[in-house]
Coordinates of C-alpha atoms in Angstrom, one line a residue:
X3 CA 196.2 37.9 95.8
X4 CA 196.7 36.2 99.2
X5 CA 193.1 35.0 99.6
X6 CA 191.8 31.5 99.5
X7 CA 188.6 30.0 98.0
X8 CA 185.5 30.3 100.2
X9 CA 182.7 28.0 99.1
X10 CA 179.1 29.3 99.6
X11 CA 176.1 27.0 100.2
X12 CA 175.1 27.2 96.5
X13 CA 178.5 26.2 95.3
X14 CA 179.6 29.7 94.3
X15 CA 183.2 30.5 95.2
X16 CA 184.5 33.9 96.5
X17 CA 187.9 34.8 97.7
X18 CA 188.6 35.7 101.3
X19 CA 191.2 35.6 104.0
X20 CA 190.6 33.1 106.8
X21 CA 192.4 32.8 110.0
X22 CA 192.1 32.0 113.7
X23 CA 192.7 35.1 115.8
X24 CA 194.4 34.2 119.1
X25 CA 193.0 35.8 122.1
X26 CA 193.9 35.8 125.8
X27 CA 191.8 36.7 128.8
X28 CA 191.1 36.0 132.4
X29 CA 188.1 34.6 134.2
X30 CA 188.7 35.7 137.8
X31 CA 192.3 34.4 138.4
X32 CA 192.2 31.7 135.6
X33 CA 194.1 32.6 132.5
X34 CA 192.3 31.7 129.3
X35 CA 193.7 31.2 125.9
X36 CA 191.2 30.8 123.0
X37 CA 190.9 31.6 119.4
X38 CA 188.1 32.7 117.2
X39 CA 187.9 32.1 113.4
X40 CA 187.5 35.2 111.2
X41 CA 186.8 35.7 107.5
X42 CA 188.1 38.9 105.9
X43 CA 186.4 39.8 102.6
X44 CA 185.9 42.7 100.4
X45 CA 182.9 44.9 101.5
X46 CA 181.5 44.3 98.0
X47 CA 181.1 40.6 98.9
X48 CA 178.8 41.3 101.9
X49 CA 175.6 41.4 99.8
X50 CA 176.5 37.9 98.4
X51 CA 177.3 36.5 101.8
X52 CA 174.1 37.8 103.5
X53 CA 172.2 35.4 101.4
X54 CA 174.0 32.4 102.9
X55 CA 173.7 30.6 106.2
X56 CA 177.2 29.3 106.2
X57 CA 180.4 29.0 104.2
X58 CA 182.7 26.1 103.7
X59 CA 186.5 26.6 104.3
X60 CA 188.9 23.6 104.0
X61 CA 185.9 21.2 103.9
X62 CA 184.6 22.6 107.3
X63 CA 181.3 24.5 107.6
X64 CA 181.3 27.8 109.5
X65 CA 178.3 29.9 110.4
X66 CA 178.5 33.6 109.6
X67 CA 178.0 35.8 112.6
X68 CA 176.5 39.2 111.7
X69 CA 177.0 42.1 111.7
X70 CA 180.4 42.3 110.1
X71 CA 183.0 45.0 111.1
X72 CA 183.7 47.2 108.1
X73 CA 187.2 48.7 107.8
X74 CA 188.3 51.9 106.1
X75 CA 190.4 49.7 103.8
X76 CA 187.3 48.3 101.9
X77 CA 187.5 45.0 103.8
X78 CA 185.0 43.6 106.2
X79 CA 185.7 41.1 109.1
X80 CA 183.0 38.5 109.8
X81 CA 183.3 36.4 113.0
X82 CA 182.7 32.7 112.4
X83 CA 181.5 29.8 114.5
X84 CA 181.3 26.1 113.8
X85 CA 178.1 25.4 111.9
X86 CA 175.4 23.2 113.4
X87 CA 172.3 22.6 111.3
X88 CA 169.0 23.1 113.2
X89 CA 167.6 19.8 114.3
X90 CA 164.0 19.1 113.1
X91 CA 161.4 19.1 115.8
X92 CA 163.5 20.9 118.3
X93 CA 161.8 24.0 119.5
X94 CA 161.6 25.9 122.7
X95 CA 158.2 25.6 124.4

């Protein structure tokens, strides 16, 4: 009901909840404020998402970071990070 369209790499659309979780922390005495994007989906959608390298939300690509956190509510939380395609010819030697 409150979800938004999440576009998969093959053009398929699922419904999920997307938001940036605000977090605070410290590095020694330096106060840090940062946020991490999250995608909340039904646990039933996980098998579909496992087949995709990234999702598109508001025309921005996000990489899916596995494993998801499964909640007792039937929902799963997947941490996201900005997607960067692997560059051809770049390998560790």
